[in-house]
CSV table of C-alpha atoms in Angstrom, one decimal:
chain,number,residue,atom,x,y,z
D,8,MET,CA,86.8,49.6,67.9
D,9,LEU,CA,85.3,53.0,66.8
D,10,THR,CA,88.8,54.5,67.1
D,11,LYS,CA,90.2,51.9,64.7
D,12,ILE,CA,87.5,52.5,62.1
D,13,LEU,CA,88.0,56.3,62.2
D,14,THR,CA,91.8,55.8,61.9
D,15,VAL,CA,91.4,53.5,58.9
D,16,ALA,CA,89.0,55.9,57.2
D,17,PHE,CA,91.4,58.9,57.7
D,18,LEU,CA,94.3,57.0,56.3
D,19,ALA,CA,92.3,55.9,53.3
D,20,THR,CA,91.1,59.5,52.6
D,21,THR,CA,94.7,60.8,52.9
D,22,ALA,CA,96.0,58.2,50.5
D,23,LEU,CA,93.3,59.1,47.9
D,24,ALA,CA,94.1,62.7,48.3
D,25,HIS,CA,97.8,62.2,47.7
D,26,GLY,CA,97.0,59.9,44.8
D,27,ASP,CA,95.0,62.6,43.1
D,28,HIS,CA,97.3,65.4,44.1
D,29,GLU,CA,98.1,66.6,40.5
D,30,ASN,CA,94.4,67.0,39.7
D,31,GLN,CA,93.5,69.1,42.7
D,32,VAL,CA,92.2,72.6,42.1
D,33,PRO,CA,93.0,75.2,44.8
D,34,ILE,CA,89.9,76.3,46.6
D,35,GLN,CA,89.1,80.0,45.8
D,36,GLY,CA,88.2,81.8,49.0
D,37,PRO,CA,86.0,84.9,49.2
D,38,HIS,CA,88.9,87.4,49.4
D,39,LYS,CA,88.9,88.6,45.8
D,40,ALA,CA,85.2,89.3,45.8
D,41,LEU,CA,85.6,91.1,49.1
D,42,TRP,CA,88.6,93.2,48.5
D,43,TYR,CA,88.9,93.7,44.8
D,44,ASN,CA,85.4,94.6,43.6
D,45,THR,CA,85.2,96.8,40.5
D,46,LEU,CA,82.9,99.7,41.3
D,47,PRO,CA,81.6,102.5,39.0
D,48,GLY,CA,84.4,105.0,38.3
D,49,ASP,CA,86.8,106.0,35.5
D,50,GLY,CA,88.6,102.8,34.6
D,51,GLY,CA,86.8,100.9,37.3
D,52,THR,CA,89.0,102.4,39.9
D,53,GLN,CA,87.8,102.6,43.5
D,54,ALA,CA,89.2,103.9,46.7
D,55,ASP,CA,90.8,101.2,48.8
D,56,SER,CA,93.1,100.7,51.8
D,57,VAL,CA,96.1,102.9,51.0
D,58,PHE,CA,97.2,102.6,54.6
D,59,SER,CA,98.1,99.0,54.2
D,60,GLY,CA,100.8,97.1,52.4
D,61,ILE,CA,104.5,97.8,51.8
D,62,SER,CA,105.4,101.4,50.9
D,63,THR,CA,106.5,102.2,47.4
D,64,PHE,CA,106.1,105.7,45.8
D,65,GLY,CA,102.4,106.1,45.2
D,66,ARG,CA,102.0,102.4,45.8
D,67,LEU,CA,103.6,101.8,42.4
D,68,PRO,CA,104.8,98.3,41.5
D,69,TYR,CA,108.3,97.5,43.0
D,70,TYR,CA,111.1,95.8,41.2
D,71,PRO,CA,114.8,95.6,42.3
D,72,CYS,CA,116.1,97.2,39.1
D,73,LEU,CA,119.7,97.2,40.3
D,74,ALA,CA,119.7,93.5,40.9
D,75,SER,CA,118.2,92.6,37.5
D,76,ASP,CA,117.5,94.3,34.2
D,77,ASP,CA,114.6,91.9,33.3
D,78,VAL,CA,111.9,94.5,33.5
D,79,LYS,CA,111.3,97.6,31.3
D,80,TYR,CA,110.0,101.0,32.4
D,81,ASP,CA,109.5,104.5,31.1
D,82,ILE,CA,109.8,106.3,34.5
D,83,ALA,CA,111.7,104.8,37.4
D,84,PHE,CA,111.8,106.1,41.0
D,85,ILE,CA,115.1,105.4,42.8
D,86,GLY,CA,116.2,106.3,46.3
D,87,ALA,CA,119.6,107.8,47.3
D,88,PRO,CA,119.8,107.6,51.1
D,89,PHE,CA,122.8,109.8,51.7
D,90,ASP,CA,123.1,112.7,54.2
D,91,THR,CA,126.8,113.0,55.1
D,92,GLY,CA,127.3,116.2,53.0
D,93,THR,CA,124.9,118.3,55.1
D,94,SER,CA,126.0,121.3,57.1
D,95,TYR,CA,123.3,121.6,59.7
D,96,ARG,CA,120.7,119.0,60.5
D,97,PRO,CA,121.4,115.4,59.3
D,98,GLY,CA,118.6,112.8,58.7
D,99,ALA,CA,117.9,113.0,54.9
D,100,ARG,CA,119.2,109.4,54.6
D,101,PHE,CA,115.7,108.5,55.7
D,102,GLY,CA,114.2,110.8,53.0
D,103,PRO,CA,113.4,108.0,50.5
D,104,SER,CA,111.4,106.0,52.9
D,105,GLY,CA,109.7,109.0,54.4
D,106,ILE,CA,108.7,110.3,50.9
D,107,ARG,CA,107.3,106.9,50.1
D,108,GLN,CA,105.3,106.9,53.3
D,109,GLY,CA,104.0,110.4,52.5
D,110,SER,CA,102.9,109.3,49.0
D,111,ARG,CA,100.5,106.5,50.0
D,112,ARG,CA,97.4,108.6,49.3
D,113,LEU,CA,98.4,109.9,45.9
D,114,ASN,CA,96.3,107.4,43.9
D,115,LEU,CA,93.6,106.7,46.5
D,116,TYR,CA,90.9,107.6,44.1
D,117,GLY,CA,92.8,106.6,41.0
D,118,GLY,CA,95.5,109.4,40.7
D,119,TYR,CA,93.9,111.7,38.0
D,120,ASN,CA,95.6,115.1,38.1
D,121,VAL,CA,92.8,117.6,37.5
D,122,PRO,CA,94.8,120.8,36.7
D,123,LEU,CA,97.1,118.9,34.3
D,124,GLU,CA,94.3,116.7,32.9
D,125,THR,CA,96.4,113.5,33.0
D,126,ASN,CA,96.7,110.4,35.2
D,127,PRO,CA,100.4,109.4,35.8
D,128,PHE,CA,99.3,106.2,37.3
D,129,ASN,CA,97.2,105.1,34.3
D,130,SER,CA,98.8,106.1,31.1
D,131,TRP,CA,101.0,105.0,28.2
D,132,ALA,CA,104.0,104.9,30.6
D,133,THR,CA,105.2,102.0,32.6
D,134,VAL,CA,106.2,103.4,36.0
D,135,LEU,CA,108.1,101.5,38.7
D,136,ASP,CA,109.7,102.0,42.1
D,137,CYS,CA,113.2,100.5,41.8
D,138,GLY,CA,114.0,100.8,45.5
D,139,ASP,CA,117.2,102.4,46.8
D,140,ILE,CA,120.8,102.6,45.6
D,141,PRO,CA,123.0,100.9,48.3
D,142,VAL,CA,124.9,103.9,49.7
D,143,THR,CA,127.7,103.7,52.3
D,144,SER,CA,127.6,106.1,55.2
D,145,TYR,CA,131.4,105.8,55.9
D,146,ASP,CA,133.0,107.1,52.8
D,147,ASN,CA,131.6,110.1,50.9
D,148,THR,CA,133.7,109.6,47.9
D,149,TRP,CA,132.6,106.0,47.5
D,150,ALA,CA,129.0,106.9,48.3
D,151,LEU,CA,128.9,109.5,45.5
D,152,HIS,CA,130.4,106.9,43.1
D,153,GLN,CA,127.7,104.4,44.1
D,154,ILE,CA,125.0,107.0,43.5
D,155,GLU,CA,126.4,107.9,40.1
D,156,GLU,CA,126.7,104.3,38.9
D,157,GLY,CA,123.4,103.2,40.3
D,158,HIS,CA,121.6,106.1,38.7
D,159,ASN,CA,123.4,105.6,35.4
D,160,SER,CA,122.4,101.9,35.4
D,161,ILE,CA,118.8,102.8,35.7
D,162,LEU,CA,118.9,105.8,33.3
D,163,THR,CA,120.7,104.1,30.4
D,164,ARG,CA,118.5,101.1,29.8
D,165,ALA,CA,116.1,100.7,26.9
D,166,PRO,CA,112.6,102.1,27.9
D,167,ALA,CA,109.4,100.1,27.7
D,168,THR,CA,108.1,102.6,25.1
D,169,ASP,CA,109.7,103.7,21.8
D,170,ALA,CA,113.0,102.1,22.6
D,171,LYS,CA,114.0,101.8,19.0
D,172,LYS,CA,113.0,105.4,18.0
D,173,LYS,CA,115.4,108.3,17.9
D,174,GLY,CA,115.7,110.3,21.1
D,175,PRO,CA,117.6,113.2,22.6
D,176,ALA,CA,120.3,111.2,24.4
D,177,LYS,CA,123.7,110.6,23.0
D,178,ASN,CA,123.8,108.4,19.8
D,179,GLY,CA,120.2,109.4,19.2
D,180,LYS,CA,118.8,107.1,21.8
D,181,THR,CA,115.5,107.3,23.6
D,182,LEU,CA,116.0,106.6,27.3
D,183,PRO,CA,113.6,106.2,30.3
D,184,ARG,CA,113.2,109.1,32.8
D,185,VAL,CA,114.5,108.7,36.4
D,186,ILE,CA,113.2,110.5,39.5
D,187,THR,CA,115.5,110.3,42.5
D,188,LEU,CA,114.4,110.5,46.2
D,189,GLY,CA,117.2,112.0,48.3
D,190,GLY,CA,119.2,112.3,50.3
D,191,ASP,CA,120.9,115.6,51.0
D,192,HIS,CA,121.5,117.9,48.0
D,193,THR,CA,125.1,116.6,47.5
D,194,ILE,CA,123.5,113.7,45.6
D,195,THR,CA,122.7,116.0,42.7
D,196,LEU,CA,126.4,116.1,41.7
D,197,PRO,CA,126.7,112.4,41.0
D,198,LEU,CA,123.3,112.5,39.4
D,199,LEU,CA,124.4,115.2,37.0
D,200,ARG,CA,127.6,113.2,36.3
D,201,SER,CA,125.3,110.3,35.3
D,202,VAL,CA,123.1,112.5,33.2
D,203,ASN,CA,126.2,114.0,31.5
D,204,ARG,CA,127.3,110.5,30.5
D,205,ALA,CA,123.9,110.0,28.8
D,206,TYR,CA,123.1,113.4,27.4
D,207,GLY,CA,126.1,115.7,27.7
D,208,PRO,CA,125.8,119.1,29.4
D,209,ILE,CA,122.3,119.7,30.7
D,210,SER,CA,120.1,122.7,31.5
D,211,VAL,CA,119.0,122.7,35.2
D,212,ILE,CA,116.0,124.1,37.0
D,213,HIS,CA,116.9,124.4,40.7
D,214,PHE,CA,114.2,125.0,43.3
D,215,ASP,CA,115.9,125.9,46.6
D,216,SER,CA,116.3,128.6,49.2
D,217,HIS,CA,120.1,128.4,48.8
D,218,LEU,CA,122.4,128.9,45.9
D,219,ASP,CA,124.5,125.8,46.3
D,220,THR,CA,127.1,127.2,44.0
D,221,TRP,CA,129.4,128.4,46.7
D,222,LYS,CA,133.1,128.0,46.3
D,223,PRO,CA,134.4,125.3,48.6
D,224,LYS,CA,136.7,127.8,50.4
D,225,VAL,CA,133.6,129.9,51.2
D,226,PHE,CA,131.3,127.0,52.2
D,227,GLY,CA,133.0,124.7,54.6
D,228,GLY,CA,136.6,125.9,54.2
D,229,SER,CA,137.6,123.0,52.0
D,230,PRO,CA,140.0,121.3,54.5
D,231,SER,CA,140.2,118.3,52.1
D,232,LYS,CA,139.1,117.3,48.7
D,233,VAL,CA,136.3,115.1,50.2
D,234,ALA,CA,135.0,118.0,52.4
D,235,SER,CA,135.0,120.4,49.4
D,236,ILE,CA,132.0,118.5,48.0
D,237,ASN,CA,128.9,119.1,50.0
D,238,HIS,CA,125.3,120.2,49.8
D,239,GLY,CA,126.4,123.9,49.4
D,240,THR,CA,129.1,123.4,46.7
D,241,TYR,CA,127.9,120.7,44.4
D,242,PHE,CA,126.7,123.1,41.6
D,243,TYR,CA,130.1,124.8,41.7
D,244,HIS,CA,131.8,121.5,41.1
D,245,ALA,CA,129.2,120.6,38.4
D,246,SER,CA,130.0,123.9,36.6
D,247,GLN,CA,133.8,123.2,36.9
D,248,GLU,CA,133.3,119.7,35.5
D,249,GLY,CA,131.3,121.0,32.5
D,250,LEU,CA,128.1,119.2,33.5
D,251,LEU,CA,125.9,122.3,33.1
D,252,ALA,CA,124.7,123.8,29.8
D,253,ASN,CA,126.1,127.4,29.5
D,254,ASP,CA,123.8,130.1,30.7
D,255,THR,CA,120.5,128.1,30.6
D,256,ASN,CA,120.2,127.3,34.3
D,257,ILE,CA,118.0,128.9,36.9
D,258,HIS,CA,117.4,128.9,40.6
D,259,ALA,CA,113.9,129.6,42.0
D,260,GLY,CA,112.9,130.3,45.6
D,261,ILE,CA,116.2,131.8,46.7
D,262,ARG,CA,116.2,133.7,50.0
D,263,THR,CA,119.5,132.7,51.7
D,264,THR,CA,121.9,135.0,53.5
D,265,LEU,CA,125.3,135.3,51.7
D,266,SER,CA,128.9,135.7,52.6
D,267,GLY,CA,128.6,138.9,50.5
D,268,PRO,CA,127.6,140.1,47.0
D,269,SER,CA,130.4,138.1,45.5
D,270,ASP,CA,128.4,135.0,46.0
D,271,TYR,CA,125.9,136.2,43.4
D,272,GLU,CA,128.7,137.1,41.1
D,273,ASN,CA,130.1,133.6,41.5
D,274,ASP,CA,126.7,132.1,40.9
D,275,GLY,CA,126.5,134.0,37.5
D,276,TYR,CA,129.9,132.5,36.6
D,277,CYS,CA,128.4,129.1,37.3
D,278,GLY,CA,125.8,129.8,34.7
D,279,PHE,CA,122.7,130.5,36.8
D,280,GLU,CA,120.0,133.1,36.8
D,281,ILE,CA,118.2,133.8,40.1
D,282,VAL,CA,114.5,134.1,41.0
D,283,GLU,CA,114.3,135.1,44.6
D,284,ALA,CA,111.4,133.9,46.8
D,285,ARG,CA,110.2,137.4,47.4
D,286,GLU,CA,109.6,138.0,43.7
D,287,ILE,CA,106.3,136.1,44.1
D,288,ASP,CA,105.0,139.3,45.8
D,289,THR,CA,105.7,141.4,42.7
D,290,ILE,CA,105.6,139.2,39.6
D,291,GLY,CA,103.4,136.4,41.0
D,292,MET,CA,103.5,132.7,40.1
D,293,THR,CA,102.9,133.5,36.4
D,294,GLY,CA,105.9,135.8,36.3
D,295,ILE,CA,108.1,133.1,37.9
D,296,ILE,CA,107.0,130.5,35.5
D,297,LYS,CA,107.7,132.8,32.6
D,298,LYS,CA,111.2,133.5,33.9
D,299,ILE,CA,112.0,129.8,34.2
D,300,LYS,CA,110.6,128.9,30.7
D,301,ASP,CA,112.4,131.9,29.1
D,302,ARG,CA,115.7,130.7,30.7
D,303,VAL,CA,115.7,127.0,29.9
D,304,GLY,CA,113.5,126.9,26.8
D,305,THR,CA,111.2,124.2,25.6
D,306,THR,CA,113.4,122.4,23.0
D,307,LYS,CA,116.4,121.1,25.0
D,308,PRO,CA,116.6,118.3,27.6
D,309,VAL,CA,116.3,119.7,31.2
D,310,TYR,CA,117.1,118.4,34.6
D,311,LEU,CA,114.9,119.4,37.6
D,312,SER,CA,116.2,119.5,41.2
D,313,ILE,CA,113.8,120.4,44.0
D,314,ASP,CA,115.1,121.1,47.5
D,315,ILE,CA,112.1,120.8,49.9
D,316,ASP,CA,113.4,123.9,51.8
D,317,THR,CA,112.0,125.9,48.8
D,318,LEU,CA,108.9,125.7,51.0
D,319,ASP,CA,108.5,127.8,54.1
D,320,PRO,CA,109.1,125.7,57.3
D,321,ALA,CA,105.5,126.2,58.1
D,322,PHE,CA,104.7,123.8,55.3
D,323,ALA,CA,107.9,121.7,55.3
D,324,PRO,CA,109.7,121.8,58.7
D,325,ALA,CA,111.6,118.5,58.2
D,326,THR,CA,114.7,119.6,56.3
D,327,GLY,CA,118.4,120.1,56.9
D,328,THR,CA,118.7,123.9,56.6
D,329,PRO,CA,115.2,125.5,56.9
D,330,GLU,CA,114.8,129.2,55.8
D,331,THR,CA,111.7,131.2,56.7
D,332,GLY,CA,110.0,133.4,54.1
D,333,GLY,CA,109.5,130.6,51.6
D,334,TRP,CA,106.6,129.6,49.3
D,335,SER,CA,103.5,127.6,50.3
D,336,THR,CA,102.9,124.1,49.0
D,337,ARG,CA,100.1,125.4,46.8
D,338,GLU,CA,102.4,128.0,45.3
D,339,LEU,CA,105.2,125.5,44.5
D,340,ARG,CA,102.8,123.0,43.0
D,341,THR,CA,101.2,125.7,40.8
D,342,ILE,CA,104.7,126.8,39.6
D,343,LEU,CA,105.7,123.2,38.9
D,344,ARG,CA,102.5,122.6,36.8
D,345,GLY,CA,103.4,125.8,34.9
D,346,LEU,CA,106.5,124.0,33.6
D,347,GLU,CA,104.3,122.0,31.2
D,348,GLY,CA,106.0,121.8,27.8
D,349,ILE,CA,109.6,121.7,29.2
D,350,ASN,CA,111.5,118.5,28.3
D,351,LEU,CA,112.2,117.0,31.7
D,352,ILE,CA,114.5,114.0,31.3
D,353,ALA,CA,115.2,113.4,35.0
D,354,ALA,CA,114.5,114.9,38.4
D,355,ASP,CA,115.3,114.7,42.1
D,356,ILE,CA,113.8,115.9,45.4
D,357,VAL,CA,116.2,116.3,48.3
D,358,GLU,CA,116.8,117.4,51.9
D,359,VAL,CA,113.7,115.7,53.3
D,360,ALA,CA,114.7,114.6,56.9
D,361,PRO,CA,111.6,112.9,58.4
D,362,ALA,CA,112.8,113.0,62.0
D,363,TYR,CA,112.0,116.7,62.2
D,364,ASP,CA,108.5,116.4,60.7
D,365,THR,CA,105.2,116.8,62.4
D,366,ASN,CA,103.1,113.8,63.4
D,367,ALA,CA,100.9,114.7,60.4
D,368,GLU,CA,103.8,114.1,58.0
D,369,HIS,CA,103.5,117.6,56.4
D,370,THR,CA,107.0,117.5,54.8
D,371,THR,CA,106.9,114.0,53.4
D,372,MET,CA,103.4,114.6,51.9
D,373,ALA,CA,104.6,117.9,50.4
D,374,ALA,CA,107.6,116.2,48.8
D,375,ALA,CA,105.4,113.4,47.5
D,376,ASP,CA,102.9,115.9,46.1
D,377,ALA,CA,105.6,117.9,44.3
D,378,LEU,CA,106.8,114.7,42.7
D,379,TYR,CA,103.3,113.8,41.7
D,380,GLU,CA,103.2,117.0,39.7
D,381,VAL,CA,106.6,116.2,38.2
D,382,MET,CA,105.5,112.7,37.2
D,383,SER,CA,102.4,114.1,35.7
D,384,LEU,CA,104.4,116.5,33.6
D,385,MET,CA,106.6,113.7,32.3
D,386,VAL,CA,103.7,111.5,31.4
D,387,LYS,CA,101.8,114.3,29.7
D,388,LYS,CA,104.8,115.2,27.6
D,389,GLY,CA,105.0,111.6,26.3
D,390,PRO,CA,108.1,109.4,25.6
D,391,LEU,CA,111.3,111.3,25.0
D,392,SER,CA,111.2,110.2,21.4
D,393,LYS,CA,108.6,112.9,21.0
D,394,MET,CA,111.3,115.6,21.4
D,395,ILE,CA,112.9,114.5,18.1
D,396,GLU,CA,109.6,114.0,16.3
D,397,SER,CA,108.5,117.5,17.2
D,398,GLN,CA,111.8,119.0,16.1
D,399,ASP,CA,111.6,117.1,12.8
D,400,VAL,CA,108.1,118.5,12.3
D,401,GLU,CA,109.3,122.1,13.1
D,402,GLY,CA,112.2,121.6,10.7
D,403,ARG,CA,109.9,120.5,7.9
D,404,ASP,CA,107.6,123.4,8.6
D,405,GLU,CA,110.5,125.9,8.3
D,406,VAL,CA,111.5,124.4,4.9
């Protein structure tokens, strides 16, 4: 009898619940109060569990930008997981995911950059992680095409800020900035092709231990057209294709062996000046910064490419072609911060191969920290429309 009464009561309660379903209010549990308290701190920011959750760069919001153009951004991170152009150790196809893993702590306390006096995670700029460009590992020619088209799709959209204002791109457009996570250094060729479509020939700052302007016959023997494009020849091809602005490009951190002195001569023909790694012992970081700024200037659009092997293997062992005698992470970060005032329109970091890293993730953290400085420079500089505004002001002052 008792069982029948309980059953009837249960069915009646269920019927009432379903009958009033539209008016039900979800019960709020204690989770928000427990996990998302706002504690004292600039902007109400607190340290939280950066070791949890899905990895994006610096735990930025993720959006599949290549699948949809419904979202606007001012700075986009995109991965290019390609490593079939490397000559020694492969593995940089895992670079994008490794760098994201190494970036988890960047905004643990809020992300404020003390030396640059800016917070790239809390500013005027909308910054997103757009995921990775789908890249085949079976056909280099097609893979480079995928990277170019994917990058160009992200680069040429209207930004979240100042989309209607004049900018430095072709047809006077203001575009968003794109930071690419490599990938071996071959990816810079399709990235420069993409940038050329948007801006025309561009000035390049290249941090690396190697020149990467070798003629294909010298680097790899060029047994085929496909093989002629690799991570040691892409700047040679960029020069031949007219992607580089004449005599406004510079390498920094060079310490490679050569096939002979003619490699430096060829590098000059490609439009580069060289700052060798050992110059830090004579002119210091300040002297290196001055050389870079004098070369590229502060009025033109500039592309920045960072090979993680700029760093000594003691600081970044996980790379495809390590060279001893490099700079420390502190020195590279200081030099990067010294580029303040340069008009960076896009950037990449390459040759991070996490399989060779330490358990402490030295290389991926170093790569993430370098990009943190780059992102800070971009945010502090403001929207790219500011380039045109400042030039207009200078022009009026001259009159």
